[in-house]
Amino acid sequence: MKFGIRNLTLPLAAAGALLVASCATAPPALHDSDLDRLANRINTADVAQLVNGSAPVFLLDSEVYHRTSDIEYLWQKLVAAGFKVKPPFTQADAGNSASAPGSSVAAVAFSAPVPVSANSYSSFGDGFQPKGFFERYVPANSYLVDVATTLGTFRLIVAAGHPSFIGPDRYSNKTVTPSSQESPVIVGMTGPIDTGGAK
Amino acid sequence: MRTAASACRMRLLIAAALLLTACAALPVFGQEAQVVYLQGTVNIKSASGALAPADFGSPVNPGDTVITGRDGTAQVQEGNVNTITLSPNSVFTLQRQIVDQKPQPVLTTVLGSITFKLQRVGGFEPGIATMSTLAGARGTELTVFAGSDGSTLIAVASGVVDVQSQGRTVSLNQDEAVQVNAGMPPGEKFKILHGQLNFSEWNQGREEAIASNPIAALDAASRQLDDIITSLEKVAPQYEELHAKLLAARAKQKEILDKQGKDAATEFYKSDVNPLEVQTSNTFLNVRYWSLSALSFRQFVLGGIYLREKTAQLTGTATDDHQAFLARFRSITESFDRMAAQYLSKLDV
């Protein structure tokens, strides 16, 4: 059967519309460069920077933390334990990786980011808190990503860009955001986990 | 297990309760409470679920939680007479409980150090609570410490405070204090001067107790959660029964409207439906009070114990019983999910 260009007009238009629609609704991507910055932040071991790059309400396994002091306590202990992205590259080293020449830290140490979906909470438990946390506090532009560290493989919830996490408040219309412009933002973590990539 | 229908009903009722709370013209004390002073990081998690930085003049309503950061202090005032001062790293909740069919404000120190200066005006007598104690205050200035393990220390600068826990009451007068260890009745009261209070030093002992025996800390905390859940178990069936009666009464009202007309239906509403609505609403507020108390306990006390054990395990300083700790923790959180979570919504998380 022969098809002229006119026969293709409708399917092409539909495909184009679908593409535009999907682009319009797709969350900002989490690029390798974002993960490189994240690895750098972790490996720099600066607690203040790590706290600033964490969401103000944070999920650790199945537990929700609202106090900055708790998030700070977590990073202090992890840093003290030598928590580093493995192998412990810095961004400058990334291009010289023997295992993956020319690759970024992200390509070596992180799994491919998986956009957060309706069932993403299950990595963190199936109780009230993880479910509620994902519905309430995880921004739309968030991803699950596994990272190999010196303490094992951890699954992170990572929000791309500079999301506003909470609010607006009914009185002040203000939102709580990390105190600096660290990006991407770690919204939660669980681990060590069995490796096998983000679900 | 809850059915989909009851889950839907619960969501609606929670929404209704939140609306009642948000719109309540009745102030929690005699007048509206608001933040009158703050420094550093201070956030308010409102009953509607929003978390936002506090500001001068921010209202504090029933269901709200005020959280100060490591560098944060805040003062909440009601009228010109009652003042609540939060030290850094403290968590304070303002709730309302129905006692003898009347709303009673309950001021809870969930974590940290909070000082209350309260004057009894027009019969106002709030409950001063921690996760393990309830105190009745009469014309009082007192400081409440709530430690990482759920323990409490209450010190009175003026007035009289009755501290209750685990069925035992201790009356404190000026310059007296009492410690209530997690899951235990109040200890013996002792003399203390206001200047001798140091939360960091006191809480260090609580932190060390968690570190030295996390399972024992978890067990003690579990007893406290059990108490909260027991209170919830008392009011939840009452609520369910009242709610069923209310639905039946509304159905009957509709039947009367169809058969006997508007006047008869209105009369029935006044005599039967409305009193049931008030009772059901009041009982539901108590259900919410206890389920939110369980959530605060889960998030700020149990969560804190978990954080310490988790990081100890990651840093290689945990005890050998880490798996036993995890099993115990899981059992406690399952109990929370089974009993309290059904009366909570995602906005509460």
Tab-separated table of N, CA, C and O in Angstrom, chain A residues 56-57 60-74 76-78 80-81 126-130 132-133 135-137 151 154 166-172 174-176 190-192, chain B residues 22 43-55 59 61 64 67 70 89-91 111 295 298-300 303-304 306-308 310-311 314-315 329 333 336-337 341 344-349:
chain	number	residue	atom	x	y	z
A	56	PRO	N	14.561	19.874	54.095
A	56	PRO	CA	14.277	20.233	55.492
A	56	PRO	C	13.486	19.171	56.242
A	56	PRO	O	13.555	19.098	57.463
A	57	VAL	N	12.719	18.385	55.524
A	57	VAL	CA	12.082	17.208	56.136
A	57	VAL	C	12.662	16.010	55.396
A	57	VAL	O	12.598	15.941	54.165
A	60	LEU	N	14.820	8.878	56.511
A	60	LEU	CA	15.893	7.902	56.682
A	60	LEU	C	15.228	6.553	56.927
A	60	LEU	O	14.558	6.365	57.944
A	61	ASP	N	15.389	5.649	56.005
A	61	ASP	CA	14.668	4.367	56.059
A	61	ASP	C	13.169	4.674	56.176
A	61	ASP	O	12.634	5.338	55.309
A	62	SER	N	12.536	4.253	57.266
A	62	SER	CA	11.091	4.523	57.369
A	62	SER	C	10.787	5.690	58.301
A	62	SER	O	9.625	5.941	58.622
A	63	GLU	N	11.824	6.411	58.736
A	63	GLU	CA	11.617	7.464	59.737
A	63	GLU	C	11.731	8.862	59.137
A	63	GLU	O	12.603	9.116	58.304
A	64	VAL	N	10.838	9.738	59.585
A	64	VAL	CA	10.767	11.106	59.061
A	64	VAL	C	11.386	12.060	60.088
A	64	VAL	O	11.046	11.996	61.269
A	65	TYR	N	12.272	12.928	59.621
A	65	TYR	CA	12.944	13.869	60.519
A	65	TYR	C	12.632	15.306	60.111
A	65	TYR	O	12.854	15.688	58.962
A	66	HIS	N	12.135	16.067	61.072
A	66	HIS	CA	11.773	17.467	60.815
A	66	HIS	C	12.811	18.430	61.372
A	66	HIS	O	12.743	19.617	61.096
A	67	ARG	N	13.708	17.944	62.212
A	67	ARG	CA	14.652	18.858	62.853
A	67	ARG	C	15.981	18.857	62.104
A	67	ARG	O	16.564	17.797	61.840
A	68	THR	N	16.469	20.059	61.816
A	68	THR	CA	17.766	20.170	61.149
A	68	THR	C	18.846	19.495	61.979
A	68	THR	O	19.777	18.900	61.444
A	69	SER	N	18.697	19.564	63.304
A	69	SER	CA	19.722	18.965	64.163
A	69	SER	C	19.803	17.453	63.960
A	69	SER	O	20.877	16.860	64.079
A	70	ASP	N	18.685	16.814	63.640
A	70	ASP	CA	18.715	15.368	63.383
A	70	ASP	C	19.422	15.065	62.060
A	70	ASP	O	20.180	14.101	61.956
A	71	ILE	N	19.143	15.915	61.053
A	71	ILE	CA	19.787	15.710	59.749
A	71	ILE	C	21.294	15.965	59.885
A	71	ILE	O	22.121	15.248	59.329
A	72	GLU	N	21.616	16.969	60.678
A	72	GLU	CA	23.025	17.286	60.923
A	72	GLU	C	23.713	16.131	61.657
A	72	GLU	O	24.834	15.742	61.326
A	73	TYR	N	22.999	15.578	62.642
A	73	TYR	CA	23.542	14.441	63.404
A	73	TYR	C	23.848	13.286	62.452
A	73	TYR	O	24.911	12.648	62.520
A	74	LEU	N	22.928	13.006	61.539
A	74	LEU	CA	23.111	11.917	60.578
A	74	LEU	C	24.372	12.139	59.747
A	74	LEU	O	25.225	11.237	59.631
A	76	GLN	N	26.917	14.168	60.354
A	76	GLN	CA	28.124	14.159	61.202
A	76	GLN	C	28.625	12.735	61.396
A	76	GLN	O	29.819	12.448	61.275
A	77	LYS	N	27.699	11.848	61.709
A	77	LYS	CA	28.089	10.455	61.976
A	77	LYS	C	28.576	9.768	60.699
A	77	LYS	O	29.545	8.996	60.738
A	78	LEU	N	27.881	10.031	59.585
A	78	LEU	CA	28.292	9.408	58.325
A	78	LEU	C	29.680	9.898	57.910
A	78	LEU	O	30.537	9.101	57.497
A	80	ALA	N	31.977	11.099	59.874
A	80	ALA	CA	32.948	10.549	60.835
A	80	ALA	C	33.287	9.097	60.503
A	80	ALA	O	34.404	8.639	60.753
A	81	ALA	N	32.311	8.389	59.924
A	81	ALA	CA	32.534	6.981	59.575
A	81	ALA	C	33.224	6.830	58.223
A	81	ALA	O	33.442	5.725	57.747
A	126	ASP	N	6.803	-0.105	54.081
A	126	ASP	CA	5.430	-0.009	53.553
A	126	ASP	C	4.453	0.555	54.586
A	126	ASP	O	3.245	0.408	54.457
A	127	GLY	N	4.993	1.201	55.609
A	127	GLY	CA	4.119	1.732	56.647
A	127	GLY	C	3.587	3.120	56.336
A	127	GLY	O	3.786	3.655	55.236
A	128	PHE	N	2.931	3.696	57.320
A	128	PHE	CA	2.293	5.009	57.182
A	128	PHE	C	3.301	6.102	56.812
A	128	PHE	O	3.027	6.945	55.952
A	129	GLN	N	4.464	6.068	57.461
A	129	GLN	CA	5.405	7.184	57.273
A	129	GLN	C	6.023	7.239	55.880
A	129	GLN	O	5.995	8.300	55.249
A	130	PRO	N	6.613	6.150	55.378
A	130	PRO	CA	7.181	6.261	54.027
A	130	PRO	C	6.138	6.633	52.981
A	130	PRO	O	6.393	7.484	52.128
A	132	GLY	N	3.284	8.286	53.400
A	132	GLY	CA	2.893	9.682	53.592
A	132	GLY	C	4.005	10.634	53.186
A	132	GLY	O	3.754	11.684	52.596
A	133	PHE	N	5.246	10.248	53.495
A	133	PHE	CA	6.378	11.121	53.157
A	133	PHE	C	6.473	11.316	51.647
A	133	PHE	O	6.663	12.437	51.168
A	135	GLU	N	4.160	11.046	49.455
A	135	GLU	CA	3.031	11.851	48.951
A	135	GLU	C	3.176	13.313	49.334
A	135	GLU	O	2.800	14.210	48.590
A	136	ARG	N	3.708	13.524	50.543
A	136	ARG	CA	3.685	14.865	51.125
A	136	ARG	C	4.933	15.683	50.812
A	136	ARG	O	4.862	16.881	50.583
A	137	TYR	N	6.097	15.039	50.856
A	137	TYR	CA	7.341	15.816	50.875
A	137	TYR	C	8.286	15.585	49.694
A	137	TYR	O	9.287	16.283	49.593
A	151	LEU	N	30.461	2.660	52.776
A	151	LEU	CA	29.661	1.973	53.796
A	151	LEU	C	28.614	1.053	53.162
A	151	LEU	O	27.698	0.607	53.843
A	154	PHE	N	23.749	2.685	48.971
A	154	PHE	CA	22.605	3.408	49.541
A	154	PHE	C	21.672	3.837	48.421
A	154	PHE	O	22.121	4.160	47.312
A	166	ILE	N	7.993	22.566	50.790
A	166	ILE	CA	6.808	22.521	51.623
A	166	ILE	C	6.072	23.842	51.525
A	166	ILE	O	6.666	24.886	51.352
A	167	GLY	N	4.799	23.762	51.668
A	167	GLY	CA	4.028	24.982	51.690
A	167	GLY	C	3.208	25.121	50.425
A	167	GLY	O	3.097	24.173	49.677
A	168	PRO	N	2.593	26.226	50.148
A	168	PRO	CA	2.725	27.429	50.961
A	168	PRO	C	1.935	27.332	52.271
A	168	PRO	O	0.978	26.593	52.362
A	169	ASP	N	2.414	28.033	53.230
A	169	ASP	CA	1.744	28.071	54.512
A	169	ASP	C	0.486	28.903	54.380
A	169	ASP	O	0.411	29.833	53.596
A	170	ARG	N	-0.508	28.540	55.184
A	170	ARG	CA	-1.795	29.207	55.030
A	170	ARG	C	-1.775	30.655	55.505
A	170	ARG	O	-2.651	31.425	55.175
A	171	TYR	N	-0.776	31.018	56.288
A	171	TYR	CA	-0.730	32.399	56.781
A	171	TYR	C	0.300	33.234	56.027
A	171	TYR	O	0.045	34.313	55.553
A	172	SER	N	1.517	32.698	55.948
A	172	SER	CA	2.606	33.549	55.477
A	172	SER	C	2.934	33.341	54.009
A	172	SER	O	3.674	34.115	53.434
A	174	LYS	N	4.900	31.345	52.891
A	174	LYS	CA	6.330	31.081	52.752
A	174	LYS	C	6.568	29.577	52.638
A	174	LYS	O	5.767	28.782	53.079
A	175	THR	N	7.671	29.227	52.064
A	175	THR	CA	8.021	27.822	51.977
A	175	THR	C	9.372	27.587	52.632
A	175	THR	O	10.165	28.511	52.790
A	176	VAL	N	9.575	26.337	53.026
A	176	VAL	CA	10.864	25.984	53.601
A	176	VAL	C	11.728	25.387	52.498
A	176	VAL	O	11.309	24.481	51.793
A	190	THR	N	18.171	5.401	52.208
A	190	THR	CA	18.038	4.138	52.923
A	190	THR	C	19.215	3.260	52.537
A	190	THR	O	19.759	3.364	51.437
A	191	GLY	N	19.628	2.415	53.450
A	191	GLY	CA	20.725	1.524	53.137
A	191	GLY	C	21.506	1.145	54.382
A	191	GLY	O	21.168	1.583	55.484
A	192	PRO	N	22.536	0.372	54.223
A	192	PRO	CA	22.945	-0.254	52.970
A	192	PRO	C	21.879	-1.233	52.455
A	192	PRO	O	21.186	-1.862	53.254
B	22	ALA	N	-8.875	24.700	61.872
B	22	ALA	CA	-8.345	25.887	61.203
B	22	ALA	C	-9.272	27.081	61.356
B	22	ALA	O	-8.827	28.210	61.448
B	43	ASN	N	10.454	26.980	62.808
B	43	ASN	CA	9.428	26.592	61.838
B	43	ASN	C	8.140	26.229	62.560
B	43	ASN	O	8.169	25.765	63.697
B	44	ILE	N	7.041	26.439	61.856
B	44	ILE	CA	5.745	26.004	62.387
B	44	ILE	C	5.150	25.004	61.407
B	44	ILE	O	5.006	25.295	60.224
B	45	LYS	N	4.869	23.811	61.923
B	45	LYS	CA	4.141	22.821	61.123
B	45	LYS	C	2.685	22.961	61.527
B	45	LYS	O	2.319	22.677	62.667
B	46	SER	N	1.872	23.436	60.604
B	46	SER	CA	0.493	23.751	60.960
B	46	SER	C	-0.390	22.520	60.879
B	46	SER	O	-0.017	21.491	60.313
B	47	ALA	N	-1.580	22.640	61.468
B	47	ALA	CA	-2.527	21.529	61.457
B	47	ALA	C	-2.897	21.133	60.040
B	47	ALA	O	-3.272	19.997	59.780
B	48	SER	N	-2.762	22.067	59.105
B	48	SER	CA	-3.087	21.763	57.714
B	48	SER	C	-1.952	21.031	57.014
B	48	SER	O	-2.060	20.678	55.849
B	49	GLY	N	-0.829	20.834	57.710
B	49	GLY	CA	0.272	20.075	57.154
B	49	GLY	C	1.386	20.921	56.575
B	49	GLY	O	2.433	20.401	56.231
B	50	ALA	N	1.179	22.229	56.468
B	50	ALA	CA	2.224	23.088	55.894
B	50	ALA	C	3.331	23.314	56.910
B	50	ALA	O	3.077	23.450	58.103
B	51	LEU	N	4.551	23.323	56.416
B	51	LEU	CA	5.695	23.657	57.266
B	51	LEU	C	6.295	24.940	56.718
B	51	LEU	O	6.600	25.020	55.530
B	52	ALA	N	6.431	25.925	57.573
B	52	ALA	CA	6.931	27.218	57.086
B	52	ALA	C	7.702	27.907	58.194
B	52	ALA	O	7.467	27.655	59.381
B	53	PRO	N	8.640	28.764	57.808
B	53	PRO	CA	9.356	29.524	58.828
B	53	PRO	C	8.386	30.407	59.616
B	53	PRO	O	7.477	31.001	59.026
B	54	ALA	N	8.574	30.460	60.920
B	54	ALA	CA	7.738	31.333	61.745
B	54	ALA	C	8.217	32.769	61.577
B	54	ALA	O	9.353	33.010	61.173
B	55	ASP	N	7.337	33.685	61.884
B	55	ASP	CA	7.691	35.090	61.825
B	55	ASP	C	7.052	35.784	63.027
B	55	ASP	O	6.206	35.198	63.702
B	59	PRO	N	0.464	33.171	63.924
B	59	PRO	CA	-0.452	32.559	64.889
B	59	PRO	C	-0.061	31.111	65.183
B	59	PRO	O	0.507	30.438	64.324
B	61	ASN	N	-1.997	27.839	66.412
B	61	ASN	CA	-3.352	27.330	66.630
B	61	ASN	C	-3.331	25.876	67.074
B	61	ASN	O	-2.316	25.194	66.920
B	64	ASP	N	-0.980	22.862	65.811
B	64	ASP	CA	0.297	23.349	65.289
B	64	ASP	C	1.472	22.813	66.114
B	64	ASP	O	1.359	22.591	67.317
B	67	ILE	N	8.856	24.226	65.934
B	67	ILE	CA	10.139	23.513	65.989
B	67	ILE	C	11.261	24.547	65.910
B	67	ILE	O	11.345	25.306	64.938
B	70	ARG	N	18.853	24.503	65.884
B	70	ARG	CA	19.966	24.543	66.830
B	70	ARG	C	20.274	25.971	67.258
B	70	ARG	O	20.721	26.222	68.362
B	89	ASN	N	16.503	23.709	69.562
B	89	ASN	CA	16.291	22.268	69.381
B	89	ASN	C	15.100	21.738	70.149
B	89	ASN	O	15.162	20.649	70.727
B	90	SER	N	14.050	22.512	70.198
B	90	SER	CA	12.867	22.084	70.953
B	90	SER	C	11.673	21.906	70.024
B	90	SER	O	11.612	22.513	68.950
B	91	VAL	N	10.766	21.074	70.463
B	91	VAL	CA	9.543	20.817	69.696
B	91	VAL	C	8.363	20.976	70.641
B	91	VAL	O	8.303	20.328	71.688
B	111	LEU	N	10.087	17.606	72.726
B	111	LEU	CA	11.546	17.474	72.846
B	111	LEU	C	12.127	18.814	73.270
B	111	LEU	O	11.571	19.862	72.929
B	295	LEU	N	1.864	9.981	66.883
B	295	LEU	CA	2.725	10.350	65.749
B	295	LEU	C	3.906	11.200	66.215
B	295	LEU	O	5.048	10.974	65.796
B	298	ARG	N	6.309	8.936	67.803
B	298	ARG	CA	7.011	8.131	66.779
B	298	ARG	C	8.099	8.964	66.104
B	298	ARG	O	9.233	8.514	65.938
B	299	GLN	N	7.741	10.183	65.715
B	299	GLN	CA	8.683	10.964	64.914
B	299	GLN	C	9.831	11.548	65.737
B	299	GLN	O	10.963	11.571	65.272
B	300	PHE	N	9.526	12.020	66.927
B	300	PHE	CA	10.557	12.766	67.644
B	300	PHE	C	11.287	11.955	68.714
B	300	PHE	O	12.408	12.281	69.062
B	303	GLY	N	11.920	7.985	66.601
B	303	GLY	CA	12.767	8.309	65.451
B	303	GLY	C	14.168	8.694	65.894
B	303	GLY	O	15.156	8.342	65.245
B	304	GLY	N	14.262	9.427	66.999
B	304	GLY	CA	15.572	9.834	67.524
B	304	GLY	C	16.381	8.637	68.001
B	304	GLY	O	17.595	8.552	67.751
B	306	TYR	N	16.025	5.619	66.923
B	306	TYR	CA	16.392	4.885	65.709
B	306	TYR	C	17.614	5.514	65.037
B	306	TYR	O	18.546	4.809	64.625
B	307	LEU	N	17.605	6.837	64.945
B	307	LEU	CA	18.717	7.548	64.303
B	307	LEU	C	20.033	7.252	65.005
B	307	LEU	O	21.062	7.017	64.357
B	308	ARG	N	19.999	7.250	66.323
B	308	ARG	CA	21.230	7.014	67.080
B	308	ARG	C	21.736	5.581	66.875
B	308	ARG	O	22.932	5.349	66.702
B	310	LYS	N	20.969	3.591	64.334
B	310	LYS	CA	21.322	3.420	62.916
B	310	LYS	C	22.731	3.942	62.640
B	310	LYS	O	23.542	3.268	61.989
B	311	THR	N	23.017	5.144	63.122
B	311	THR	CA	24.331	5.725	62.857
B	311	THR	C	25.414	4.972	63.635
B	311	THR	O	26.542	4.838	63.161
B	314	LEU	N	26.205	2.075	61.500
B	314	LEU	CA	26.993	2.447	60.318
B	314	LEU	C	28.434	2.790	60.682
B	314	LEU	O	29.350	2.581	59.890
B	315	THR	N	28.615	3.332	61.877
B	315	THR	CA	29.967	3.720	62.285
B	315	THR	C	30.684	2.598	63.031
B	315	THR	O	31.806	2.781	63.497
B	329	PHE	N	12.085	-2.626	67.008
B	329	PHE	CA	11.628	-1.360	66.432
B	329	PHE	C	10.493	-1.604	65.435
B	329	PHE	O	9.485	-0.896	65.425
B	333	THR	N	6.698	-0.077	65.496
B	333	THR	CA	6.129	0.755	64.431
B	333	THR	C	4.923	0.075	63.775
B	333	THR	O	4.002	0.752	63.324
B	336	PHE	N	2.098	0.975	65.906
B	336	PHE	CA	1.687	2.349	65.584
B	336	PHE	C	0.828	2.360	64.318
B	336	PHE	O	-0.238	2.981	64.276
B	337	ASP	N	1.316	1.682	63.290
B	337	ASP	CA	0.582	1.670	62.011
B	337	ASP	C	-0.802	1.051	62.169
B	337	ASP	O	-1.777	1.520	61.582
B	341	ALA	N	-2.298	5.003	62.866
B	341	ALA	CA	-2.204	5.561	61.512
B	341	ALA	C	-3.563	5.675	60.835
B	341	ALA	O	-3.760	6.537	59.984
B	344	LEU	N	-4.938	9.083	60.979
B	344	LEU	CA	-4.067	10.159	60.517
B	344	LEU	C	-4.158	10.276	59.002
B	344	LEU	O	-4.533	9.315	58.330
B	345	SER	N	-3.782	11.430	58.499
B	345	SER	CA	-3.730	11.594	57.043
B	345	SER	C	-2.304	11.949	56.641
B	345	SER	O	-1.463	12.246	57.496
B	346	LYS	N	-2.051	11.960	55.338
B	346	LYS	CA	-0.692	12.276	54.864
B	346	LYS	C	-0.280	13.682	55.280
B	346	LYS	O	0.902	13.980	55.417
B	347	LEU	N	-1.261	14.553	55.497
B	347	LEU	CA	-0.933	15.916	55.925
B	347	LEU	C	-0.295	15.939	57.306
B	347	LEU	O	0.368	16.893	57.685
B	348	ASP	N	-0.536	14.870	58.065
B	348	ASP	CA	0.013	14.826	59.418
B	348	ASP	C	1.482	14.415	59.446
B	348	ASP	O	2.154	14.613	60.452
B	349	VAL	N	1.957	13.800	58.361
B	349	VAL	CA	3.308	13.209	58.379
B	349	VAL	C	4.363	14.284	58.641
B	349	VAL	O	4.306	15.348	58.061
